Amino acid sequence: MLPPGVTLIYTQPGEAFSLYVTVALISGILVAAPFISYQVWMFIAPGLYANERKMAYPFVALTTLGFILGAAFNHYIAFGVMMAFFGSFNTADLAFMPRLQDVFGLYTRMLLVLGIVFQLPTVVFFLAKMKLVTARFLATNLKYAVLIIFVAAAILTPGGDIWGQVIIAVPMLGLYLISILIAWAVNPRGRSRQVPD
């Protein structure tokens, strides 16, 4: 998770203990992700047509997978890259010794943000299944999507720095391109739902 040479310090007596409690809570959320997804589905389901309610199992599976992939991306790639960037300013006069609470708070916020960001293909899958979006629509509006992605990344980035914004925006852009392929696979003819008069 942390790049080599970065040592965390803690200054409060219970700070290290609370780290282990927080890790246990995050692990519990990851294990309970299918149940949480199912509860979200039960909230959405009453507003859907009968044939759309049959998509409960794909919804639970895909949202769970998306959240776990987002958490893994944060743990193995994004957070380490961000910490390596912050640690690169070490000099003879400056020593990077971040506090445990601050670093793990940033880690937790990034995990939640990327867990949500990685839901984009799932959202597009279901919108395409309901014929509300098409691959052509997503591809045509790519330039607007890039703008929206960078604005959303600026809002979602914990800390608000430009490097964190890029780390959030790049996977969002990649997921958007994957979503175009998903929309095409689900609805290759690009038919959209006809709205009745």
mmCIF file of C-alpha atoms in Angstrom:
data_model
loop_
_atom_site.group_PDB
_atom_site.id
_atom_site.type_symbol
_atom_site.label_atom_id
_atom_site.label_comp_id
_atom_site.label_asym_id
_atom_site.label_seq_id
_atom_site.Cartn_x
_atom_site.Cartn_y
_atom_site.Cartn_z
ATOM 1 C CA MET A 1 0.000 0.000 0.000
ATOM 2 C CA LEU A 2 2.744 2.473 0.960
ATOM 3 C CA PRO A 3 5.825 3.076 -1.175
ATOM 4 C CA PRO A 4 9.216 2.059 0.254
ATOM 5 C CA GLY A 5 10.749 4.535 2.670
ATOM 6 C CA VAL A 6 7.446 6.001 3.914
ATOM 7 C CA THR A 7 6.981 5.496 7.654
ATOM 8 C CA LEU A 8 3.764 6.390 9.415
ATOM 9 C CA ILE A 9 3.737 7.950 12.870
ATOM 10 C CA TYR A 10 0.973 8.144 15.416
ATOM 11 C CA THR A 11 0.710 10.757 18.119
ATOM 12 C CA GLN A 12 -2.436 9.742 20.001
ATOM 13 C CA PRO A 13 -2.526 6.716 22.351
ATOM 14 C CA GLY A 14 -5.508 5.023 20.692
ATOM 15 C CA GLU A 15 -4.667 5.936 17.110
ATOM 16 C CA ALA A 16 -2.974 2.658 16.153
ATOM 17 C CA PHE A 17 -5.737 0.609 17.800
ATOM 18 C CA SER A 18 -8.437 2.536 15.919
ATOM 19 C CA LEU A 19 -6.601 1.690 12.677
ATOM 20 C CA TYR A 20 -7.221 -2.017 13.260
ATOM 21 C CA VAL A 21 -10.872 -1.354 14.099
ATOM 22 C CA THR A 22 -11.297 0.670 10.895
ATOM 23 C CA VAL A 23 -9.602 -2.044 8.820
ATOM 24 C CA ALA A 24 -12.039 -4.559 10.313
ATOM 25 C CA LEU A 25 -14.992 -2.287 9.419
ATOM 26 C CA ILE A 26 -13.781 -1.867 5.819
ATOM 27 C CA SER A 27 -13.297 -5.626 5.525
ATOM 28 C CA GLY A 28 -16.834 -6.109 6.832
ATOM 29 C CA ILE A 29 -18.208 -3.717 4.212
ATOM 30 C CA LEU A 30 -16.404 -5.624 1.450
ATOM 31 C CA VAL A 31 -17.742 -8.958 2.734
ATOM 32 C CA ALA A 32 -21.255 -7.505 3.093
ATOM 33 C CA ALA A 33 -21.168 -5.836 -0.359
ATOM 34 C CA PRO A 34 -23.601 -8.364 -1.946
ATOM 35 C CA PHE A 35 -26.142 -7.817 0.851
ATOM 36 C CA ILE A 36 -25.786 -4.027 0.596
ATOM 37 C CA SER A 37 -26.264 -4.227 -3.193
ATOM 38 C CA TYR A 38 -29.362 -6.367 -2.714
ATOM 39 C CA GLN A 39 -30.854 -3.815 -0.297
ATOM 40 C CA VAL A 40 -30.195 -1.048 -2.848
ATOM 41 C CA TRP A 41 -31.936 -3.183 -5.480
ATOM 42 C CA MET A 42 -34.953 -3.699 -3.181
ATOM 43 C CA PHE A 43 -35.184 0.088 -2.860
ATOM 44 C CA ILE A 44 -35.081 0.598 -6.649
ATOM 45 C CA ALA A 45 -37.223 -2.392 -7.706
ATOM 46 C CA PRO A 46 -40.716 -0.975 -6.936
ATOM 47 C CA GLY A 47 -40.207 1.704 -9.603
ATOM 48 C CA LEU A 48 -39.363 -0.788 -12.365
ATOM 49 C CA TYR A 49 -41.420 -2.826 -14.813
ATOM 50 C CA ALA A 50 -41.982 -6.519 -14.052
ATOM 51 C CA ASN A 51 -39.457 -7.700 -16.677
ATOM 52 C CA GLU A 52 -36.841 -5.264 -15.321
ATOM 53 C CA ARG A 53 -37.212 -6.629 -11.779
ATOM 54 C CA LYS A 54 -35.757 -9.933 -12.986
ATOM 55 C CA MET A 55 -32.329 -8.281 -13.187
ATOM 56 C CA ALA A 56 -31.780 -8.461 -9.405
ATOM 57 C CA TYR A 57 -29.038 -11.111 -9.511
ATOM 58 C CA PRO A 58 -26.974 -9.407 -12.255
ATOM 59 C CA PHE A 59 -27.344 -6.113 -10.366
ATOM 60 C CA VAL A 60 -26.082 -7.601 -7.095
ATOM 61 C CA ALA A 61 -23.212 -9.450 -8.823
ATOM 62 C CA LEU A 62 -22.072 -6.493 -10.953
ATOM 63 C CA THR A 63 -22.285 -3.839 -8.214
ATOM 64 C CA THR A 64 -20.396 -6.108 -5.827
ATOM 65 C CA LEU A 65 -17.726 -6.822 -8.450
ATOM 66 C CA GLY A 66 -17.431 -3.115 -9.299
ATOM 67 C CA PHE A 67 -16.980 -2.105 -5.671
ATOM 68 C CA ILE A 68 -14.369 -4.806 -5.033
ATOM 69 C CA LEU A 69 -12.467 -3.867 -8.225
ATOM 70 C CA GLY A 70 -12.525 -0.201 -7.188
ATOM 71 C CA ALA A 71 -11.223 -1.088 -3.725
ATOM 72 C CA ALA A 72 -8.489 -3.286 -5.248
ATOM 73 C CA PHE A 73 -7.500 -0.547 -7.718
ATOM 74 C CA ASN A 74 -7.192 1.887 -4.818
ATOM 75 C CA HIS A 75 -5.205 -0.538 -2.658
ATOM 76 C CA TYR A 76 -2.765 -1.824 -5.256
ATOM 77 C CA ILE A 77 -2.370 1.129 -7.641
ATOM 78 C CA ALA A 78 -3.964 4.518 -6.949
ATOM 79 C CA PHE A 79 -3.116 5.045 -3.280
ATOM 80 C CA GLY A 80 0.494 3.876 -3.659
ATOM 81 C CA VAL A 81 1.019 6.173 -6.645
ATOM 82 C CA MET A 82 -0.457 9.124 -4.750
ATOM 83 C CA MET A 83 1.676 8.499 -1.662
ATOM 84 C CA ALA A 84 4.806 8.060 -3.805
ATOM 85 C CA PHE A 85 4.066 11.450 -5.384
ATOM 86 C CA PHE A 86 3.642 13.139 -1.998
ATOM 87 C CA GLY A 87 6.797 11.435 -0.719
ATOM 88 C CA SER A 88 8.833 12.599 -3.726
ATOM 89 C CA PHE A 89 9.292 16.038 -2.150
ATOM 90 C CA ASN A 90 11.652 14.643 0.505
ATOM 91 C CA THR A 91 14.881 16.627 0.737
ATOM 92 C CA ALA A 92 17.631 17.069 3.289
ATOM 93 C CA ASP A 93 15.527 19.816 4.858
ATOM 94 C CA LEU A 94 12.090 18.208 4.441
ATOM 95 C CA ALA A 95 11.132 14.829 5.883
ATOM 96 C CA PHE A 96 7.837 13.182 4.898
ATOM 97 C CA MET A 97 6.472 11.570 8.082
ATOM 98 C CA PRO A 98 2.681 11.479 7.705
ATOM 99 C CA ARG A 99 0.394 10.740 10.630
ATOM 100 C CA LEU A 100 -1.330 7.369 10.631
ATOM 101 C CA GLN A 101 -4.794 8.885 11.046
ATOM 102 C CA ASP A 102 -4.362 11.331 8.140
ATOM 103 C CA VAL A 103 -2.989 8.691 5.757
ATOM 104 C CA PHE A 104 -5.595 6.084 6.585
ATOM 105 C CA GLY A 105 -8.378 8.678 6.401
ATOM 106 C CA LEU A 106 -7.227 9.520 2.868
ATOM 107 C CA TYR A 107 -7.007 5.801 2.048
ATOM 108 C CA THR A 108 -10.571 5.177 3.264
ATOM 109 C CA ARG A 109 -12.026 8.126 1.354
ATOM 110 C CA MET A 110 -10.251 7.074 -1.849
ATOM 111 C CA LEU A 111 -11.471 3.501 -1.403
ATOM 112 C CA LEU A 112 -15.088 4.642 -1.138
ATOM 113 C CA VAL A 113 -14.755 7.067 -4.071
ATOM 114 C CA LEU A 114 -13.175 4.462 -6.362
ATOM 115 C CA GLY A 115 -15.682 1.832 -5.229
ATOM 116 C CA ILE A 116 -18.441 4.172 -6.426
ATOM 117 C CA VAL A 117 -16.571 5.208 -9.596
ATOM 118 C CA PHE A 118 -16.185 1.560 -10.625
ATOM 119 C CA GLN A 119 -20.000 1.254 -10.716
ATOM 120 C CA LEU A 120 -20.075 3.148 -14.043
ATOM 121 C CA PRO A 121 -20.053 0.024 -16.285
ATOM 122 C CA THR A 122 -22.836 -1.502 -14.171
ATOM 123 C CA VAL A 123 -24.970 1.624 -14.482
ATOM 124 C CA VAL A 124 -24.423 1.729 -18.255
ATOM 125 C CA PHE A 125 -25.174 -2.002 -18.535
ATOM 126 C CA PHE A 126 -28.600 -1.558 -16.966
ATOM 127 C CA LEU A 127 -29.370 1.674 -18.817
ATOM 128 C CA ALA A 128 -28.485 -0.046 -22.100
ATOM 129 C CA LYS A 129 -30.553 -3.092 -21.092
ATOM 130 C CA MET A 130 -33.531 -0.765 -20.575
ATOM 131 C CA LYS A 131 -32.670 0.939 -23.884
ATOM 132 C CA LEU A 132 -32.176 4.323 -22.210
ATOM 133 C CA VAL A 133 -28.624 4.774 -23.576
ATOM 134 C CA THR A 134 -26.845 3.414 -26.636
ATOM 135 C CA ALA A 135 -23.195 2.972 -27.563
ATOM 136 C CA ARG A 136 -23.623 5.574 -30.308
ATOM 137 C CA PHE A 137 -24.948 8.122 -27.808
ATOM 138 C CA LEU A 138 -22.024 7.505 -25.427
ATOM 139 C CA ALA A 139 -19.431 7.667 -28.232
ATOM 140 C CA THR A 140 -20.949 10.811 -29.769
ATOM 141 C CA ASN A 141 -20.857 12.615 -26.413
ATOM 142 C CA LEU A 142 -17.330 11.520 -25.488
ATOM 143 C CA LYS A 143 -15.945 15.084 -25.423
ATOM 144 C CA TYR A 144 -18.667 16.152 -22.975
ATOM 145 C CA ALA A 145 -18.043 13.016 -20.928
ATOM 146 C CA VAL A 146 -14.344 13.897 -20.587
ATOM 147 C CA LEU A 147 -15.273 17.344 -19.264
ATOM 148 C CA ILE A 148 -17.840 15.896 -16.827
ATOM 149 C CA ILE A 149 -15.357 13.228 -15.694
ATOM 150 C CA PHE A 150 -12.688 15.788 -14.813
ATOM 151 C CA VAL A 151 -15.221 18.018 -13.035
ATOM 152 C CA ALA A 152 -16.542 15.003 -11.098
ATOM 153 C CA ALA A 153 -12.975 13.923 -10.279
ATOM 154 C CA ALA A 154 -12.241 17.404 -8.923
ATOM 155 C CA ILE A 155 -15.313 17.167 -6.676
ATOM 156 C CA LEU A 156 -14.697 13.574 -5.574
ATOM 157 C CA THR A 157 -10.936 13.829 -5.002
ATOM 158 C CA PRO A 158 -10.090 13.731 -1.307
ATOM 159 C CA GLY A 159 -7.773 16.645 -0.568
ATOM 160 C CA GLY A 160 -8.512 18.496 -3.814
ATOM 161 C CA ASP A 161 -4.988 18.296 -5.298
ATOM 162 C CA ILE A 162 -4.477 18.006 -9.078
ATOM 163 C CA TRP A 163 -2.532 14.722 -8.844
ATOM 164 C CA GLY A 164 -5.393 13.079 -6.947
ATOM 165 C CA GLN A 165 -7.830 14.420 -9.543
ATOM 166 C CA VAL A 166 -5.840 12.766 -12.345
ATOM 167 C CA ILE A 167 -5.672 9.469 -10.421
ATOM 168 C CA ILE A 168 -9.487 9.479 -10.116
ATOM 169 C CA ALA A 169 -10.182 10.809 -13.646
ATOM 170 C CA VAL A 170 -8.006 8.345 -15.604
ATOM 171 C CA PRO A 171 -9.840 5.191 -14.428
ATOM 172 C CA MET A 172 -13.166 7.007 -14.889
ATOM 173 C CA LEU A 173 -12.250 7.720 -18.504
ATOM 174 C CA GLY A 174 -11.166 4.108 -19.025
ATOM 175 C CA LEU A 175 -14.410 2.868 -17.466
ATOM 176 C CA TYR A 176 -16.397 5.185 -19.738
ATOM 177 C CA LEU A 177 -14.709 3.687 -22.811
ATOM 178 C CA ILE A 178 -15.398 0.176 -21.477
ATOM 179 C CA SER A 179 -19.002 1.257 -20.904
ATOM 180 C CA ILE A 180 -19.330 2.135 -24.599
ATOM 181 C CA LEU A 181 -18.338 -1.446 -25.462
ATOM 182 C CA ILE A 182 -20.762 -2.798 -22.848
ATOM 183 C CA ALA A 183 -23.613 -0.700 -24.251
ATOM 184 C CA TRP A 184 -22.829 -1.974 -27.751
ATOM 185 C CA ALA A 185 -22.696 -5.614 -26.545
ATOM 186 C CA VAL A 186 -26.045 -5.283 -24.746
ATOM 187 C CA ASN A 187 -27.778 -3.370 -27.529
ATOM 188 C CA PRO A 188 -25.755 -3.775 -30.781
ATOM 189 C CA ARG A 189 -28.460 -2.282 -33.000
ATOM 190 C CA GLY A 190 -28.541 0.865 -30.895
ATOM 191 C CA ARG A 191 -32.295 0.940 -30.492
ATOM 192 C CA SER A 192 -33.569 3.323 -27.851
ATOM 193 C CA ARG A 193 -36.798 3.023 -25.920
ATOM 194 C CA GLN A 194 -39.725 4.765 -27.555
ATOM 195 C CA VAL A 195 -41.394 7.222 -25.186
ATOM 196 C CA PRO A 196 -45.205 7.062 -25.583
ATOM 197 C CA ASP A 197 -47.075 10.287 -26.347
#
